[in-house]
Coordinates of C-alpha atoms and ligand atoms in Angstrom, one line a residue:
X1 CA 0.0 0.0 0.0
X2 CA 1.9 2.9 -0.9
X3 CA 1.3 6.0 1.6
X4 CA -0.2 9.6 -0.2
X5 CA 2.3 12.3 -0.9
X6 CA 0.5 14.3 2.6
X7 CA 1.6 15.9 5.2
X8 CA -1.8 14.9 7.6
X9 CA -0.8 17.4 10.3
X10 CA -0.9 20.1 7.5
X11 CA -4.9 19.1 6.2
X12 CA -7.1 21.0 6.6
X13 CA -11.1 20.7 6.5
X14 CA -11.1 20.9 2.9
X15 CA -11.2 18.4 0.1
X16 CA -8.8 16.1 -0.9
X17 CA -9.0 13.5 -3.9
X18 CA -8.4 9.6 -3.0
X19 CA -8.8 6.3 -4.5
X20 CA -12.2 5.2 -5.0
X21 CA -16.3 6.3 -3.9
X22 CA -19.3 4.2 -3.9
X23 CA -22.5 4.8 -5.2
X24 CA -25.8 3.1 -5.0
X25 CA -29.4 4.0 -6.8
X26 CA -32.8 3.7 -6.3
X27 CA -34.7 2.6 -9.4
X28 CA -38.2 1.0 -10.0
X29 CA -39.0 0.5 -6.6
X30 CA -35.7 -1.0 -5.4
X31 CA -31.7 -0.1 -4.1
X32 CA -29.3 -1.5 -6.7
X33 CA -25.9 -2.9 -6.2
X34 CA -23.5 -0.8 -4.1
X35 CA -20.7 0.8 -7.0
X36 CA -17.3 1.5 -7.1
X37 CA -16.2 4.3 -8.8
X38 CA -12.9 6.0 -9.3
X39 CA -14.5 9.1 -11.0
X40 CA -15.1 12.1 -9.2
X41 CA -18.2 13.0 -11.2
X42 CA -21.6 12.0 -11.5
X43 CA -23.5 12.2 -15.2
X44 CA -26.9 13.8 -14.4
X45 CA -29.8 14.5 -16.0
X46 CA -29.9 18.7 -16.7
X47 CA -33.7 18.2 -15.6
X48 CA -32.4 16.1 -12.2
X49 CA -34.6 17.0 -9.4
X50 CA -32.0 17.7 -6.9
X51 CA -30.7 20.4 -9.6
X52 CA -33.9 22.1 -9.4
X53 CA -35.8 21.4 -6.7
X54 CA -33.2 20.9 -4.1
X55 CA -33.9 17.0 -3.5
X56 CA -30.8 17.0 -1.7
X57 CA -29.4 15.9 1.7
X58 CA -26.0 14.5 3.4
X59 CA -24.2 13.3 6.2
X60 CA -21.0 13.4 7.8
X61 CA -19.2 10.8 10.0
X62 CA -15.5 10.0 10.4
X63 CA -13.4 6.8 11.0
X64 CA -10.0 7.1 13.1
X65 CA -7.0 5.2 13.2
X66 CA -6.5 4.3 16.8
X67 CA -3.8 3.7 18.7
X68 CA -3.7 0.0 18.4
X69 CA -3.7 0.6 14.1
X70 CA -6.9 -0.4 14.5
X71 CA -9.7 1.8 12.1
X72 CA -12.9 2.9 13.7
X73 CA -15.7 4.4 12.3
X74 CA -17.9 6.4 15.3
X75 CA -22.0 5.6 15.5
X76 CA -22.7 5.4 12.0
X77 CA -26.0 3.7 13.1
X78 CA -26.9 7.0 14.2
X79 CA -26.0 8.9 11.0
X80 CA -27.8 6.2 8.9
X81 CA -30.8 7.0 11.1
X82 CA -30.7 10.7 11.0
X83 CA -29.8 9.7 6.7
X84 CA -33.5 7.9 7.0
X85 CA -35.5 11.4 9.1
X86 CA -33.7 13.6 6.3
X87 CA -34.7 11.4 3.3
X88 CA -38.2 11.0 4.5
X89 CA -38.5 15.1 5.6
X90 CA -37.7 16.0 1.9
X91 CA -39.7 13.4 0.5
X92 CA -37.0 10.8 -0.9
X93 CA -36.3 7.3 -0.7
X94 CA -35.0 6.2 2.6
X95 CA -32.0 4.2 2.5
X96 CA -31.8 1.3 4.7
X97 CA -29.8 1.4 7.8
X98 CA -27.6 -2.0 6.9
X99 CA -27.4 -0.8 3.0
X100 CA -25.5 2.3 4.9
X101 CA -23.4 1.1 7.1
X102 CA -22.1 -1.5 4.0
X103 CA -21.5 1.1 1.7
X104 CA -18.8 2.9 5.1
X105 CA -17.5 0.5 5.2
X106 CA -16.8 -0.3 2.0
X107 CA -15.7 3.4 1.3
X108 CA -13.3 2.9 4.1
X109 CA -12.2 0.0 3.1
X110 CA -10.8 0.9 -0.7
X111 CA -9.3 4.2 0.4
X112 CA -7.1 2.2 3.5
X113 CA -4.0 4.5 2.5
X114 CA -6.2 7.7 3.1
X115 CA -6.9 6.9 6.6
X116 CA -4.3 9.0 8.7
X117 CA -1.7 7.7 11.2
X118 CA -2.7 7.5 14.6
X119 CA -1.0 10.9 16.3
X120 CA -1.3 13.3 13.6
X121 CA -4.8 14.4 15.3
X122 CA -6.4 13.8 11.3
X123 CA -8.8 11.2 10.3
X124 CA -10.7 10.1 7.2
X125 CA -13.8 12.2 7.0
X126 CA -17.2 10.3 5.0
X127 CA -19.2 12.4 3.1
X128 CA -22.8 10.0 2.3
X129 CA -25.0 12.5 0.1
X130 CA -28.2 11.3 -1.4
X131 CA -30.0 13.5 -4.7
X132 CA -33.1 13.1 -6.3
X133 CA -31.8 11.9 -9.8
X134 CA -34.7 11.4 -12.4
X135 CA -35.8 13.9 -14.8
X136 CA -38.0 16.5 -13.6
X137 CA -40.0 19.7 -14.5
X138 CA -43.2 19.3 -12.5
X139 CA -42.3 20.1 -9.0
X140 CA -42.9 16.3 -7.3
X141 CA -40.5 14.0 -5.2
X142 CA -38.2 11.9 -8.1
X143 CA -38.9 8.4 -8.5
X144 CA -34.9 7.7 -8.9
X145 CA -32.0 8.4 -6.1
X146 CA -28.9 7.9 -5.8
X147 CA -26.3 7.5 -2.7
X148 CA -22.9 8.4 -3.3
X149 CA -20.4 8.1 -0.7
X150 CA -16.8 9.9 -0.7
X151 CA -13.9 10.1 1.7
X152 CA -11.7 13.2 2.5
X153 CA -8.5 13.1 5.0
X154 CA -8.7 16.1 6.9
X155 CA -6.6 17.6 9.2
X156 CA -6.5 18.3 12.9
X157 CA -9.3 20.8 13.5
X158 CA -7.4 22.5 16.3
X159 CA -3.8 22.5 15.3
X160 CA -2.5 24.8 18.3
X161 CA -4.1 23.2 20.6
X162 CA -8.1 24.5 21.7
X163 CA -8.7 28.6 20.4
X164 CA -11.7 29.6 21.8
X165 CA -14.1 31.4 18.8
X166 CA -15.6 34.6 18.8
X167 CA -19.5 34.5 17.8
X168 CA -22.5 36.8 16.8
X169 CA -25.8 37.2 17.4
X170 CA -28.3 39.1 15.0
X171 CA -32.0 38.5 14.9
X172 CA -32.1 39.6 11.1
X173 CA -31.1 36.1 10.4
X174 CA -32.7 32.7 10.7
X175 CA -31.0 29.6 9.5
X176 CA -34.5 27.4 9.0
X177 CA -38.8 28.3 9.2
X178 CA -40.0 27.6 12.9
X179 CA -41.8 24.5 11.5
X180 CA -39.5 24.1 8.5
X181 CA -36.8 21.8 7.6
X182 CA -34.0 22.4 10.9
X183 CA -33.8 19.3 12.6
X184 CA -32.9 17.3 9.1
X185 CA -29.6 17.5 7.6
X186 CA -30.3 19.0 3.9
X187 CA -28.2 21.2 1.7
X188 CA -30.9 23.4 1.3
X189 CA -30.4 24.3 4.7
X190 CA -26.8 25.4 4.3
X191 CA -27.7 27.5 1.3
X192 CA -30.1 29.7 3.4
X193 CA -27.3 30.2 6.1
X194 CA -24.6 31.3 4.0
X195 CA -25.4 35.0 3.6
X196 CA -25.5 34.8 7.8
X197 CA -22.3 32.8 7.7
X198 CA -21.3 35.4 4.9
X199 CA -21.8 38.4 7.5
X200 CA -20.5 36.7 10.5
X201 CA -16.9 36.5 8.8
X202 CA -17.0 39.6 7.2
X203 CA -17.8 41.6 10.9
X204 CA -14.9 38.8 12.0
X205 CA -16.8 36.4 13.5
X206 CA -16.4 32.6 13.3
X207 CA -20.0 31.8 12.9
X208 CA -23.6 33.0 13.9
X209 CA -25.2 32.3 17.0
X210 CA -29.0 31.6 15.6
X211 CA -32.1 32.0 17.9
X212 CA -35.0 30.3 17.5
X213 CA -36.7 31.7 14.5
X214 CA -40.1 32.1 16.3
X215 CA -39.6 34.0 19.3
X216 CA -36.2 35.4 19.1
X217 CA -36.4 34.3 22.7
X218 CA -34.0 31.0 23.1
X219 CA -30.7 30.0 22.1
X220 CA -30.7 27.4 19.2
X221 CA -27.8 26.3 16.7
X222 CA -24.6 27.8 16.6
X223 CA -23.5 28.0 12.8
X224 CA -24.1 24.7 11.5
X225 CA -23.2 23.3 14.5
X226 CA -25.0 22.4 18.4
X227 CA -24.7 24.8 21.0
X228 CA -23.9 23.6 25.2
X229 CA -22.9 25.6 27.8
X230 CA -21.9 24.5 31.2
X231 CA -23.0 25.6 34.9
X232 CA -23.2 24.5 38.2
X233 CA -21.9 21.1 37.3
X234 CA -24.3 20.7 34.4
X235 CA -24.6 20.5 30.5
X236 CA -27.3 22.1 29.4
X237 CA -28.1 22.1 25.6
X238 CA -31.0 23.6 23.3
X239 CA -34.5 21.5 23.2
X240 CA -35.8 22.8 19.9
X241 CA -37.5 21.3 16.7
X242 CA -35.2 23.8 14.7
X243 CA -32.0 22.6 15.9
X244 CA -30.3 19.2 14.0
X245 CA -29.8 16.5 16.4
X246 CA -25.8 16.3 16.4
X247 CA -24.5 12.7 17.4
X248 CA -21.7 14.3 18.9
X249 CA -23.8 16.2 21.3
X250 CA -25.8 13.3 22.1
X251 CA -22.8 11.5 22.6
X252 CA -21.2 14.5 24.8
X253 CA -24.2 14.5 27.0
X254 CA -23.5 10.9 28.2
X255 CA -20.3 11.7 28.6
X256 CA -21.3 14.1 30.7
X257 CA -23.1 12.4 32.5
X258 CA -20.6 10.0 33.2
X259 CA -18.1 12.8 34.5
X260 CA -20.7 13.3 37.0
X261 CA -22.2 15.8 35.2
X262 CA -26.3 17.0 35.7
X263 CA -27.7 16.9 31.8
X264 CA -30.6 19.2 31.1
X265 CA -32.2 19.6 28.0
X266 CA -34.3 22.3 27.2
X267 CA -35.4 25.9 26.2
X268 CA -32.4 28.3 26.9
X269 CA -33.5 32.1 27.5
X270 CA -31.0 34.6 25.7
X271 CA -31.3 35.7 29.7
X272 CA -29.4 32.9 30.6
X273 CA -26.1 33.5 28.7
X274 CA -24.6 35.5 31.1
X275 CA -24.9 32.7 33.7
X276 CA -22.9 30.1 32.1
X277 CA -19.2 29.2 33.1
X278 CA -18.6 27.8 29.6
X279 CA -20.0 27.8 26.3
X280 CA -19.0 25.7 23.5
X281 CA -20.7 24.5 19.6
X282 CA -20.2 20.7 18.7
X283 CA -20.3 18.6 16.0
X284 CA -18.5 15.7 13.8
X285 CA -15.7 18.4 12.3
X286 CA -14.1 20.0 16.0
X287 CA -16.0 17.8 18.6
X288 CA -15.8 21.0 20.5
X289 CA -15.5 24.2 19.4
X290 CA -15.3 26.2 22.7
X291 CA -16.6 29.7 22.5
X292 CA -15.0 32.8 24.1
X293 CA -16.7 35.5 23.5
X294 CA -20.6 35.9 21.8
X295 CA -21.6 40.0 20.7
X296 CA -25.1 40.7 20.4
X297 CA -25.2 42.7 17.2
X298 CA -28.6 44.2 18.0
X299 CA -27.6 45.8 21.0
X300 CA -23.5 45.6 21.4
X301 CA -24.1 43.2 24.2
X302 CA -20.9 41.3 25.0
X303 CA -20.8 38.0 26.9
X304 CA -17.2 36.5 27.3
X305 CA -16.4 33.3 28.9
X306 CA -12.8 31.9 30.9
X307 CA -9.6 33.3 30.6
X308 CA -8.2 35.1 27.0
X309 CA -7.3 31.9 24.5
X310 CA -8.2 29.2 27.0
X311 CA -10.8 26.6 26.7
X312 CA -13.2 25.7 30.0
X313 CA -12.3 22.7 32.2
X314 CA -15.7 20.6 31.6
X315 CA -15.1 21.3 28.0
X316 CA -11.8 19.9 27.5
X317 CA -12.7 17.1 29.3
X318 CA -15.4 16.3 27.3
X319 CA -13.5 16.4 24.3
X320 CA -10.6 14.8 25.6
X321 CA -13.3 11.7 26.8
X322 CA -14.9 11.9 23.1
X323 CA -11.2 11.7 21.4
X324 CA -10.2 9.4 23.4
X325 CA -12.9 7.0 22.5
X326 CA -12.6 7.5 18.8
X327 CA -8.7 6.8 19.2
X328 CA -8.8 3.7 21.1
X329 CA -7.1 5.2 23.7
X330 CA -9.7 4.3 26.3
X331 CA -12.2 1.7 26.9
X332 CA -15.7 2.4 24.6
X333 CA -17.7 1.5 27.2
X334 CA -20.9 2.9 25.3
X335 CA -20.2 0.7 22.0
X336 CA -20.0 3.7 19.7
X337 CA -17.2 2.5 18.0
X338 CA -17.4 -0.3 14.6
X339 CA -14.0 -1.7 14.3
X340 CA -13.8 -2.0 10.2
X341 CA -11.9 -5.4 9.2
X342 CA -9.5 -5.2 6.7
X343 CA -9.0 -8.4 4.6
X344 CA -4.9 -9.8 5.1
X345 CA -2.3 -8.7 2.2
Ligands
PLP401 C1 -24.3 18.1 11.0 C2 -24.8 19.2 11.8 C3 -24.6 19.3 13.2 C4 -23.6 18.4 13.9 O1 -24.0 17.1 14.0 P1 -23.0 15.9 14.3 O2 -23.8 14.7 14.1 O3 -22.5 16.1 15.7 O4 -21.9 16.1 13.3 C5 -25.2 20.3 13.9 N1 -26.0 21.2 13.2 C6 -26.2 21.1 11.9 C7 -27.1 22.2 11.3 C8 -25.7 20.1 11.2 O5 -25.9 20.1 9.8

């Protein structure tokens, strides 16, 4: 197996080319074969649904190369779950959850010499997508899909150790409707937050802070990623139908809980930001992206949280729990780990 030309330390979140991606489609009422391809395009109908209508939503998932050289994808159950809710919320074939977890592991599997070295602090990031492929004018669901899966090594997300990130608040932005399409995982989604996103970085921010989108009342996602903070010994997180469930939230709060930790979720009042000791956004790419300092656009409010450059205690705890699971450095004791089997040379 010869090794990529990369220097993992040096990746960043961005894409890089490898070997092989799998692909699978829906057609007269059934999933076909899972295949192979080494091209990194896909021939499309100029009438494709996704291209029109938006018929489009994804995932994102990683698999790590531990400290005993062994490779381990984390909860991708859960991902082909949340796949299934985003499917069915726009309308699209669901996939099934074993069809999923084949094609990972499959992806995986081909692109072996993609999968970073333990200690570099990169891993092998899987990108499943699914598009509404058959030719459409009318607006109506497609009656053909397809699944493609593709693999990206990326990089360290911290590579100084934790920066805290510097947020914004505006209320002339909302990411998704109050009873619209939030707690999926859809590209349409992004496309709505970009001009936010847009504005954040331009005023030097690293993302927005959304509220909910009814009441301007509670805290909900923080860019496209789940917002905690941390008081009193507990995690509290959003409850809201317009946030996405993130599995690395889910997974943080029973973490959490196992450092002791009271859980709570539920509504957060804008009130209650100046209470916490700790605030941090999660998700697949950072685990924890720990946040310093949040600025109220609307009224040059400034909430700032621990010491200048310096991530919280509970925080780095977590993450160090959550990293050290994915690593193989400590006991999984939830199960959240598939070890992927590699066939003998
Ligand atoms: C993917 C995503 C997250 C994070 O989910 P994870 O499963 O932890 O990666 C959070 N918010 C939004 C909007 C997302 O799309």
């Amino acid at each position: 197996m010869n090794e990529p030309n990369l220097e993992w330390e040096k990746l960043s979140f961005s894409y890089t080319k490898t070997d092989y991606n799998v692909r699978c489609t829906y057609k007269d009422g059934k999933w076909g074969p899972i295949e192979v391809s080494d091209s990194e395009y896909v021939p499309m109908h100029i009438a494709a649904a996704c291209l029109h209508y938006g018929q489009e939503s994804f995932e994102g998932l990683k698999a790590f190369r531990g400290k005993d050289g062994k490779v381990r994808v984390f909860r991708m159950e859960e991902n082909a779950k949340r796949f299934i809710r985003s499917a069915e919320g726009i309308s699209m074939q669901p996939m099934p959850v074993e069809l999923f977890c084949e094609m990972v592991r499959k992806v995986v599997k081909l692109n072996e010499r993609f999968i970073p070295p333990y200690g570099t602090g990169a891993s092998l990031y899987i990108r499943p997508l699914e598009i509404g492929i058959s030719a459409q004018v009318g607006v109506a669901p497609a009656d053909e899909y397809m699944v493609i899966m593709l693999v990206t090594p990326v990089g360290p997300y911290f590579k100084n150790g934790f920066k805290p990130i510097k947020v914004c608040m505006s209320r002339e932005y909302d990411r998704v409707a109050p009873k619209g399409t939030g707690s999926i995982k859809i590209g349409g989604n992004y496309a709505a937050s970009l001009n936010a996103g847009q504005k954040a970085h331009e005023l030097g921010y690293s993302v927005m802070l959304y509220l909910d989108p009814k009441e301007k009342e509670y805290l909900d996602e923080c860019g496209a990623a789940n917002f905690f903070g941390v008081k009193d010994n507990t995690y509290i997180t959003p409850d809201s139908s317009t946030v996405l469930p993130s599995i690395t939230n889910m997974s943080l709060c029973e973490l959490a809980k196992d450092l002791g930790m009271k859980v709570e979720r539920r509504q957060i009042p804008l009130s209650e930001l100046e209470t916490f000791e700790e605030c941090s956004a999660c998700g697949t790419a950072a685990v924890c992206s720990p946040i310093g300092r949040i600025d109220d656009l609307d009224n040059g409010k400034v909430y700032t949280y621990g010491e200048e450059g310096k991530a919280g205690e509970m925080t780095t705890k977590l993450y160090d729990a959550l990293r050290g699971i994915q690593y193989g450095e400590v006991p999984d004791e939830h199960g959240w780990c598939e070890i992927i089997e590699f066939d003998e040379k």
